[in-house]
Amino acid sequence: MSEAVRTMLQANAEAAREAAPEADAGFLWDFWYPAVRSAEIRRQKPVTAMLLEVPLVLGQTSDGKAFAMRDSCPHRGIPLSYGRLDGEVVECCYHGWRFEACSGRCVEIPSLTSQDKLKVERIFAGHYPCEERDGYVWVYMSSAGRIAADNGPGFRPPETVPEAPTLAVFSDKYKITHLSCELPSHVDQGIIGLMDPAHGPFVHQSWFWRKRASIHEKAKQFEPIPNGFRMSPHQPSANSAPYRLLAKLTGESVTTTIDFVLPNVRTEIDRSGKLWFSSRATVTPVRRDLCRIDFAAAWNLPLPVAIFRPFAKKFLRQDQLTMIQQAEGLKYNPHLMLIDDADRQAKWYFALKANLLESRRTGAPLVHPMNGPVTLRWRS
Ligand code: FES
Ligand SMILES: [Fe+2]
C-alpha cells in the first residue's frame, strides 16, 4: 500500500479485537484509569463509577485508604453501593455479608450457625488495586480481577501492579486544576480526537488561541518511546498567544514536549526558564459508547486558576460538541479514513494497541510501529 493510503478505522479496531479476545470491546486491561475525583470519596459514603463496563463502588476506609470494589455482591449480585461502609468493611444491604473494602475478603456471613463449615475467608468480592494521585482515585483494571469476576468469587490479586501515573511538576509550589467532560464515543474516537492536529483551526477558533486564517504548514519531529510516541521537544507554534506570553515573561524560549502513551495518556510539558506548565489528558473508557476526558494541569506561571479554567473549559467544550456531532454520524457505521501525515499519530495509536495485545498474547516484546525518529508535515 502506498504511503498516502487511506485506512479504515474499523479494520484497525477489528484487528485489535481479534488480536486478543479480552479486547472484545476494544478496551485495554491491566492499566490504571482515573475513576472519580478524590474529593468524591471523602464523605464516608461509597460512590459508584464505571470503568471498562465494570461497575465499581469506591470509597475511603476510616484509616484513609481508597478502595475500589466491583459493585456487585458475590452472594446475589445486588450492588454493594446500596450497603454501608463501616470503618474498613463494606456490609451488603441484602443479607449483611461483610467484606474488607481493600481486599474484598469476606469476613462475616451473619446467617451461618456453629454447624456451618463454609470457609468465609475464601469468599471474595471483586476488587481492584486503587491509589489516589493528583486529585483522582485511580483504579488498576486488572484482567485478573475481571476474570475472577466472570468465573466466581475466588479472586486472586494480580502479581505485579505498576506505579499509578503522576502528573509531572517542576517546583514545590504550583497551581493545579482539573476538568472533565464526557464524550458519547468509543475510547478510540476520543483518543484520536485528542491527538488530532488538523482540527484546531476549525474547532478551536477563538481570539485568544488562533484564527482559521493562521493555518500554515508545520513540520514536527516524532520519536518512539515505550508504549507510545513523543513529539520531540520543540518551540511551539508562534501563532499561539499563550506561548508568546510565556516567552515574554521569561525572555527565554519555550520548549514543548508532548507524549502519548498507551492506554490513553497525553502529556504536554512547556518550559521556559524557571516557569513551567504541565498538563495531562486521559481518555477513559466508561462503556463502549461512552468515554471521559480527564484533564489535569499544573503550573507555576503567574496565571490565576480562575483565568485559566474558563479558557480550558471552552476548549474542552469545543471538542465535546464536535464529538457529539461525530457520534451522530458514527451511529450508521460509516467507512472512515486515516490520511498521512495529519492522521499518522492515530495510525500509530491503533498499531500500538494491536501490537500490545499481540505481545500479551504471544509473550513476545511489543513491536513498535515506528522504526525511529520521523518528521510529519501537515497544515494547521
Ligand atoms: S446479596 Fe449480598 S449478602 Fe446476600
Ligand atoms: Fe481539540
CSV table of C-alpha atoms and ligand atoms in Angstrom, one decimal:
chain,number,residue,atom,x,y,z
A,1,MET,CA,0.0,0.0,0.0
A,2,SER,CA,1.3,3.5,-0.8
A,3,GLU,CA,2.3,6.0,1.9
A,4,ALA,CA,-0.8,8.1,1.4
A,5,VAL,CA,-3.1,5.1,1.6
A,6,ARG,CA,-6.3,5.6,3.3
A,7,THR,CA,-7.1,3.2,6.1
A,8,MET,CA,-10.4,2.3,7.6
A,9,LEU,CA,-10.8,2.8,11.3
A,10,GLN,CA,-13.0,-0.2,11.7
A,11,ALA,CA,-10.4,-2.5,10.1
A,12,ASN,CA,-7.9,-1.4,12.7
A,13,ALA,CA,-10.3,-1.8,15.5
A,14,GLU,CA,-11.3,-5.2,14.2
A,15,ALA,CA,-7.7,-6.3,14.1
A,16,ALA,CA,-7.1,-5.1,17.6
A,17,ARG,CA,-10.2,-7.0,18.7
A,18,GLU,CA,-9.1,-10.2,17.0
A,19,ALA,CA,-5.6,-10.0,18.5
A,20,ALA,CA,-6.9,-10.9,21.9
A,21,PRO,CA,-10.3,-12.0,22.9
A,22,GLU,CA,-10.0,-9.9,26.1
A,23,ALA,CA,-10.3,-6.8,23.9
A,24,ASP,CA,-13.8,-7.6,22.7
A,25,ALA,CA,-15.0,-4.1,23.5
A,26,GLY,CA,-11.7,-2.6,22.3
A,27,PHE,CA,-10.6,-1.8,25.9
A,28,LEU,CA,-7.0,-2.2,27.2
A,29,TRP,CA,-6.9,-4.1,30.5
A,30,ASP,CA,-4.0,-4.1,33.0
A,31,PHE,CA,-3.7,-0.3,33.1
A,32,TRP,CA,-4.5,2.4,35.6
A,33,TYR,CA,-7.6,4.6,34.8
A,34,PRO,CA,-8.9,7.6,36.8
A,35,ALA,CA,-12.3,6.6,38.2
A,36,VAL,CA,-13.5,9.6,40.2
A,37,ARG,CA,-12.1,12.8,41.8
A,38,SER,CA,-10.6,12.2,45.3
A,39,ALA,CA,-13.0,14.8,46.8
A,40,GLU,CA,-15.9,12.5,45.9
A,41,ILE,CA,-14.8,9.7,48.3
A,42,ARG,CA,-14.2,11.9,51.3
A,43,ARG,CA,-17.6,11.6,52.7
A,44,GLN,CA,-17.7,8.2,54.3
A,45,LYS,CA,-20.3,7.2,51.8
A,46,PRO,CA,-19.4,4.9,48.9
A,47,VAL,CA,-19.7,6.4,45.4
A,48,THR,CA,-20.2,4.5,42.1
A,49,ALA,CA,-18.4,4.7,38.8
A,50,MET,CA,-17.9,2.6,35.7
A,51,LEU,CA,-14.6,1.8,34.0
A,52,LEU,CA,-14.4,-0.5,31.0
A,53,GLU,CA,-18.0,-1.5,31.6
A,54,VAL,CA,-17.2,-2.7,35.1
A,55,PRO,CA,-19.5,-1.2,37.7
A,56,LEU,CA,-17.4,-0.1,40.7
A,57,VAL,CA,-18.1,1.1,44.2
A,58,LEU,CA,-15.3,3.4,45.6
A,59,GLY,CA,-14.7,4.8,48.9
A,60,GLN,CA,-12.3,5.5,51.7
A,61,THR,CA,-11.8,3.4,54.8
A,62,SER,CA,-11.6,5.1,58.2
A,63,ASP,CA,-7.8,5.0,58.1
A,64,GLY,CA,-7.9,7.0,54.8
A,65,LYS,CA,-7.2,4.3,52.3
A,66,ALA,CA,-9.1,4.4,49.0
A,67,PHE,CA,-10.7,1.2,47.7
A,68,ALA,CA,-12.4,0.1,44.6
A,69,MET,CA,-14.7,-3.0,44.6
A,70,ARG,CA,-16.8,-4.4,41.9
A,71,ASP,CA,-20.3,-3.0,42.6
A,72,SER,CA,-21.8,-6.4,43.0
A,73,CYS,CA,-22.2,-8.7,46.0
A,74,PRO,CA,-20.8,-12.2,45.3
A,75,HIS,CA,-23.8,-13.7,47.0
A,76,ARG,CA,-26.7,-12.5,44.9
A,77,GLY,CA,-25.3,-9.6,42.9
A,78,ILE,CA,-27.0,-6.7,44.5
A,79,PRO,CA,-24.8,-3.6,44.2
A,80,LEU,CA,-22.6,-3.2,47.3
A,81,SER,CA,-23.1,0.5,47.0
A,82,TYR,CA,-26.6,0.0,48.5
A,83,GLY,CA,-24.9,-1.3,51.6
A,84,ARG,CA,-22.9,0.6,54.1
A,85,LEU,CA,-19.3,1.4,54.8
A,86,ASP,CA,-18.4,0.6,58.4
A,87,GLY,CA,-14.8,1.6,59.0
A,88,GLU,CA,-12.8,-0.9,57.0
A,89,VAL,CA,-15.7,-3.1,56.0
A,90,VAL,CA,-18.5,-2.9,53.5
A,91,GLU,CA,-21.7,-4.5,54.5
A,92,CYS,CA,-24.2,-5.7,51.9
A,93,CYS,CA,-27.7,-4.4,52.3
A,94,TYR,CA,-29.4,-7.8,51.5
A,95,HIS,CA,-28.1,-10.5,53.9
A,96,GLY,CA,-25.5,-8.5,55.7
A,97,TRP,CA,-22.4,-10.2,54.4
A,98,ARG,CA,-19.4,-8.1,55.3
A,99,PHE,CA,-16.3,-7.6,53.2
A,100,GLU,CA,-12.9,-6.0,53.8
A,101,ALA,CA,-13.1,-3.0,51.5
A,102,CYS,CA,-9.4,-3.0,50.4
A,103,SER,CA,-9.0,-6.8,49.8
A,104,GLY,CA,-12.6,-7.8,49.0
A,105,ARG,CA,-12.2,-10.7,51.5
A,106,CYS,CA,-15.4,-11.8,53.2
A,107,VAL,CA,-15.2,-11.5,57.0
A,108,GLU,CA,-18.7,-12.4,58.1
A,109,ILE,CA,-21.9,-14.1,57.0
A,110,PRO,CA,-24.5,-13.4,59.6
A,111,SER,CA,-26.7,-16.4,58.7
A,112,LEU,CA,-24.1,-19.0,59.5
A,113,THR,CA,-24.5,-21.2,62.6
A,114,SER,CA,-21.9,-23.0,64.6
A,115,GLN,CA,-22.7,-26.1,62.5
A,116,ASP,CA,-21.7,-24.5,59.2
A,117,LYS,CA,-18.5,-25.5,57.5
A,118,LEU,CA,-18.3,-22.7,54.9
A,119,LYS,CA,-14.9,-21.0,54.8
A,120,VAL,CA,-16.0,-17.4,54.9
A,121,GLU,CA,-12.5,-16.1,54.3
A,122,ARG,CA,-12.2,-17.9,51.0
A,123,ILE,CA,-15.0,-15.8,49.5
A,124,PHE,CA,-14.0,-12.5,47.9
A,125,ALA,CA,-16.0,-9.6,46.4
A,126,GLY,CA,-14.4,-8.4,43.2
A,127,HIS,CA,-11.9,-5.7,43.9
A,128,TYR,CA,-9.2,-3.7,42.1
A,129,PRO,CA,-6.0,-2.0,43.1
A,130,CYS,CA,-6.7,1.6,43.9
A,131,GLU,CA,-4.5,4.7,44.5
A,132,GLU,CA,-5.1,8.4,45.0
A,133,ARG,CA,-2.9,10.6,42.8
A,134,ASP,CA,-3.1,14.2,41.6
A,135,GLY,CA,-6.7,14.6,43.0
A,136,TYR,CA,-8.0,11.4,41.3
A,137,VAL,CA,-8.8,7.9,42.5
A,138,TRP,CA,-7.0,5.6,40.1
A,139,VAL,CA,-8.1,2.1,39.6
A,140,TYR,CA,-5.9,-0.6,38.1
A,141,MET,CA,-8.3,-2.5,35.8
A,142,SER,CA,-6.6,-5.9,36.0
A,143,SER,CA,-7.7,-8.7,33.7
A,144,ALA,CA,-7.2,-11.0,36.7
A,145,GLY,CA,-9.9,-9.1,38.5
A,146,ARG,CA,-12.2,-9.3,35.6
A,147,ILE,CA,-11.5,-13.0,35.0
A,148,ALA,CA,-12.2,-13.7,38.7
A,149,ALA,CA,-15.4,-11.7,38.5
A,150,ASP,CA,-16.5,-13.7,35.4
A,151,ASN,CA,-15.7,-17.0,36.9
A,152,GLY,CA,-16.6,-16.8,40.6
A,153,PRO,CA,-15.8,-15.2,43.9
A,154,GLY,CA,-12.3,-16.7,44.3
A,155,PHE,CA,-10.4,-13.6,43.4
A,156,ARG,CA,-6.6,-13.6,43.3
A,157,PRO,CA,-4.9,-10.3,43.1
A,158,PRO,CA,-2.6,-9.6,40.0
A,159,GLU,CA,1.1,-10.4,40.6
A,160,THR,CA,2.5,-7.1,39.6
A,161,VAL,CA,0.8,-3.7,39.6
A,162,PRO,CA,2.8,-0.9,38.0
A,163,GLU,CA,3.1,2.6,39.6
A,164,ALA,CA,0.0,4.7,39.1
A,165,PRO,CA,0.5,7.7,36.8
A,166,THR,CA,1.7,11.0,38.3
A,167,LEU,CA,1.4,14.5,36.8
A,168,ALA,CA,4.9,15.9,36.3
A,169,VAL,CA,5.7,19.1,38.3
A,170,PHE,CA,8.9,21.0,38.5
A,171,SER,CA,8.8,23.2,41.6
A,172,ASP,CA,7.5,22.8,45.2
A,173,LYS,CA,4.8,25.5,44.8
A,174,TYR,CA,2.3,25.4,41.9
A,175,LYS,CA,-1.3,25.8,41.0
A,176,ILE,CA,-3.3,22.8,39.9
A,177,THR,CA,-6.7,22.4,38.3
A,178,HIS,CA,-8.9,19.6,37.0
A,179,LEU,CA,-11.6,19.5,34.3
A,180,SER,CA,-13.5,16.7,32.8
A,181,CYS,CA,-16.1,16.1,30.1
A,182,GLU,CA,-17.9,13.0,28.7
A,183,LEU,CA,-17.9,12.1,25.1
A,184,PRO,CA,-20.6,9.8,23.6
A,185,SER,CA,-18.0,7.8,21.8
A,186,HIS,CA,-15.8,4.8,21.9
A,187,VAL,CA,-12.5,5.5,23.6
A,188,ASP,CA,-10.6,5.1,20.3
A,189,GLN,CA,-12.5,8.0,18.8
A,190,GLY,CA,-11.8,10.1,21.9
A,191,ILE,CA,-8.1,9.3,21.8
A,192,ILE,CA,-7.6,10.0,18.1
A,193,GLY,CA,-9.6,13.2,18.6
A,194,LEU,CA,-7.2,14.2,21.4
A,195,MET,CA,-4.1,13.7,19.2
A,196,ASP,CA,-5.6,15.1,16.0
A,197,PRO,CA,-3.6,18.2,14.9
A,198,ALA,CA,-5.8,19.2,12.0
A,199,HIS,CA,-9.0,20.2,13.8
A,200,GLY,CA,-7.5,23.1,15.7
A,201,PRO,CA,-8.1,25.9,13.3
A,202,PHE,CA,-11.7,24.7,12.7
A,203,VAL,CA,-12.9,23.5,16.1
A,204,HIS,CA,-10.8,25.8,18.4
A,205,GLN,CA,-11.1,29.1,16.6
A,206,SER,CA,-11.0,31.9,19.0
A,207,TRP,CA,-9.4,35.3,19.5
A,208,PHE,CA,-7.1,34.1,22.3
A,209,TRP,CA,-5.9,31.0,20.6
A,210,ARG,CA,-5.8,31.3,16.9
A,211,LYS,CA,-7.7,32.1,13.8
A,212,ARG,CA,-8.6,29.9,10.8
A,213,ALA,CA,-6.6,32.3,8.6
A,214,SER,CA,-3.5,31.5,10.7
A,215,ILE,CA,-3.3,28.0,9.2
A,216,HIS,CA,0.1,27.2,7.9
A,217,GLU,CA,2.4,24.3,7.1
A,218,LYS,CA,4.1,22.6,10.0
A,219,ALA,CA,6.8,20.0,10.3
A,220,LYS,CA,7.2,18.2,13.7
A,221,GLN,CA,9.6,15.5,14.6
A,222,PHE,CA,8.3,12.5,16.5
A,223,GLU,CA,10.2,9.7,18.1
A,224,PRO,CA,9.2,6.3,19.6
A,225,ILE,CA,9.0,5.9,23.4
A,226,PRO,CA,8.0,2.8,25.3
A,227,ASN,CA,4.3,2.1,24.6
A,228,GLY,CA,3.9,5.4,22.8
A,229,PHE,CA,5.4,8.3,20.9
A,230,ARG,CA,6.8,11.8,21.6
A,231,MET,CA,6.6,15.0,19.7
A,232,SER,CA,10.3,15.9,20.2
A,233,PRO,CA,11.0,19.0,22.2
A,234,HIS,CA,10.4,22.0,20.0
A,235,GLN,CA,9.5,25.6,20.0
A,236,PRO,CA,5.7,25.8,19.9
A,237,SER,CA,3.7,27.4,17.2
A,238,ALA,CA,4.4,31.2,17.1
A,239,ASN,CA,0.8,31.9,16.4
A,240,SER,CA,-0.4,30.8,19.8
A,241,ALA,CA,-0.9,33.7,22.2
A,242,PRO,CA,-0.2,31.7,25.5
A,243,TYR,CA,3.2,30.6,24.3
A,244,ARG,CA,4.1,34.1,23.2
A,245,LEU,CA,3.2,35.3,26.7
A,246,LEU,CA,5.3,32.6,28.3
A,247,ALA,CA,8.3,33.6,26.2
A,248,LYS,CA,7.7,37.3,27.0
A,249,LEU,CA,7.6,36.6,30.8
A,250,THR,CA,10.9,34.8,30.9
A,251,GLY,CA,12.7,36.3,28.0
A,252,GLU,CA,13.7,32.8,27.2
A,253,SER,CA,12.5,30.4,24.5
A,254,VAL,CA,9.7,28.0,25.3
A,255,THR,CA,10.2,24.3,24.8
A,256,THR,CA,7.2,21.9,24.5
A,257,THR,CA,7.3,18.2,24.7
A,258,ILE,CA,4.2,16.2,24.0
A,259,ASP,CA,3.9,12.5,24.7
A,260,PHE,CA,1.2,9.9,24.1
A,261,VAL,CA,1.4,6.6,25.9
A,262,LEU,CA,-0.9,3.6,26.0
A,263,PRO,CA,-3.5,3.2,27.1
A,264,ASN,CA,-4.8,6.8,26.9
A,265,VAL,CA,-2.4,9.4,28.3
A,266,ARG,CA,-1.4,12.6,26.5
A,267,THR,CA,1.0,14.8,28.5
A,268,GLU,CA,2.3,18.2,27.5
A,269,ILE,CA,5.2,20.0,29.3
A,270,ASP,CA,6.0,23.6,28.4
A,271,ARG,CA,9.1,25.1,30.0
A,272,SER,CA,10.7,28.4,29.7
A,273,GLY,CA,13.4,29.4,32.2
A,274,LYS,CA,12.1,28.7,35.7
A,275,LEU,CA,8.5,28.8,34.5
A,276,TRP,CA,6.6,25.6,33.6
A,277,PHE,CA,3.2,24.4,32.6
A,278,SER,CA,2.4,20.7,32.7
A,279,SER,CA,-0.8,19.0,31.7
A,280,ARG,CA,-2.2,15.6,31.3
A,281,ALA,CA,-5.3,14.5,29.4
A,282,THR,CA,-6.6,10.9,29.7
A,283,VAL,CA,-9.5,9.5,27.7
A,284,THR,CA,-11.0,6.7,29.8
A,285,PRO,CA,-13.4,4.1,28.5
A,286,VAL,CA,-16.6,4.0,30.6
A,287,ARG,CA,-18.7,1.9,28.2
A,288,ARG,CA,-18.1,1.1,24.6
A,289,ASP,CA,-20.2,4.1,23.7
A,290,LEU,CA,-19.0,6.5,26.3
A,291,CYS,CA,-15.7,7.8,27.3
A,292,ARG,CA,-14.5,10.7,29.5
A,293,ILE,CA,-11.7,13.2,29.2
A,294,ASP,CA,-10.0,14.0,32.5
A,295,PHE,CA,-7.7,17.0,32.2
A,296,ALA,CA,-5.3,18.0,34.9
A,297,ALA,CA,-2.9,20.9,34.6
A,298,ALA,CA,-0.3,22.3,37.0
A,299,TRP,CA,1.9,25.4,36.5
A,300,ASN,CA,4.0,28.0,38.3
A,301,LEU,CA,3.3,30.8,35.9
A,302,PRO,CA,1.6,33.9,37.3
A,303,LEU,CA,-1.6,32.7,35.9
A,304,PRO,CA,-4.6,32.5,38.2
A,305,VAL,CA,-6.7,29.3,38.1
A,306,ALA,CA,-9.8,31.4,37.7
A,307,ILE,CA,-8.4,32.9,34.4
A,308,PHE,CA,-7.1,29.6,33.0
A,309,ARG,CA,-10.2,27.5,33.8
A,310,PRO,CA,-12.7,29.2,31.6
A,311,PHE,CA,-10.4,29.0,28.6
A,312,ALA,CA,-9.6,25.4,29.2
A,313,LYS,CA,-13.3,24.7,29.7
A,314,LYS,CA,-14.2,26.4,26.5
A,315,PHE,CA,-11.5,24.4,24.7
A,316,LEU,CA,-12.8,21.1,26.0
A,317,ARG,CA,-16.4,22.1,25.3
A,318,GLN,CA,-15.5,22.7,21.7
A,319,ASP,CA,-14.0,19.2,21.4
A,320,GLN,CA,-17.0,17.7,23.2
A,321,LEU,CA,-19.6,19.4,20.9
A,322,THR,CA,-17.6,18.1,17.9
A,323,MET,CA,-17.6,14.6,19.3
A,324,ILE,CA,-21.3,14.7,20.0
A,325,GLN,CA,-21.9,15.7,16.4
A,326,GLN,CA,-19.5,13.0,15.2
A,327,ALA,CA,-21.3,10.3,17.2
A,328,GLU,CA,-24.5,11.2,15.3
A,329,GLY,CA,-22.7,10.2,12.1
A,330,LEU,CA,-21.0,7.1,13.6
A,331,LYS,CA,-24.3,5.6,14.5
A,332,TYR,CA,-24.6,4.4,10.9
A,333,ASN,CA,-21.2,2.7,10.8
A,334,PRO,CA,-19.7,4.7,8.0
A,335,HIS,CA,-16.3,3.8,6.5
A,336,LEU,CA,-13.7,6.1,7.8
A,337,MET,CA,-10.3,7.3,6.7
A,338,LEU,CA,-6.9,8.0,8.2
A,339,ILE,CA,-4.7,10.1,6.0
A,340,ASP,CA,-1.0,10.9,6.1
A,341,ASP,CA,0.5,12.8,7.7
A,342,ALA,CA,-2.2,14.5,9.7
A,343,ASP,CA,-3.6,11.2,10.9
A,344,ARG,CA,-0.4,9.4,11.3
A,345,GLN,CA,-0.5,9.6,15.1
A,346,ALA,CA,-3.9,7.9,15.0
A,347,LYS,CA,-2.4,5.1,12.9
A,348,TRP,CA,0.4,4.7,15.4
A,349,TYR,CA,-2.1,4.6,18.2
A,350,PHE,CA,-4.1,1.8,16.5
A,351,ALA,CA,-0.9,-0.1,15.7
A,352,LEU,CA,0.5,0.2,19.2
A,353,LYS,CA,-2.7,-1.0,20.6
A,354,ALA,CA,-2.9,-4.0,18.3
A,355,ASN,CA,0.8,-4.8,18.8
A,356,LEU,CA,0.4,-4.6,22.6
A,357,LEU,CA,-2.4,-7.1,22.5
A,358,GLU,CA,-0.4,-9.3,20.2
A,359,SER,CA,2.6,-9.2,22.5
A,360,ARG,CA,0.5,-10.0,25.5
A,361,ARG,CA,-0.9,-13.0,23.6
A,362,THR,CA,2.4,-14.3,22.4
A,363,GLY,CA,4.7,-13.2,25.3
A,364,ALA,CA,7.0,-11.6,22.7
A,365,PRO,CA,8.1,-8.0,23.1
A,366,LEU,CA,5.9,-5.3,21.7
A,367,VAL,CA,6.7,-4.4,18.1
A,368,HIS,CA,6.8,-0.6,17.9
A,369,PRO,CA,5.2,0.8,14.8
A,370,MET,CA,8.0,3.4,14.4
A,371,ASN,CA,11.5,2.5,13.4
A,372,GLY,CA,13.0,5.7,14.7
A,373,PRO,CA,12.5,9.5,14.5
A,374,VAL,CA,10.2,10.7,11.8
A,375,THR,CA,9.1,14.1,10.6
A,376,LEU,CA,5.4,14.6,10.0
A,377,ARG,CA,4.1,17.5,7.9
A,378,TRP,CA,0.6,19.0,7.9
A,379,ARG,CA,-1.1,22.3,7.7
A,380,SER,CA,-2.9,23.6,10.8
B,1,FES,S1,-26.7,-10.4,48.2
B,1,FES,FE1,-25.2,-9.6,49.4
B,1,FES,S2,-25.3,-10.6,51.2
B,1,FES,FE2,-26.8,-11.6,50.0
B,2,FE,FE,-9.4,19.7,20.3
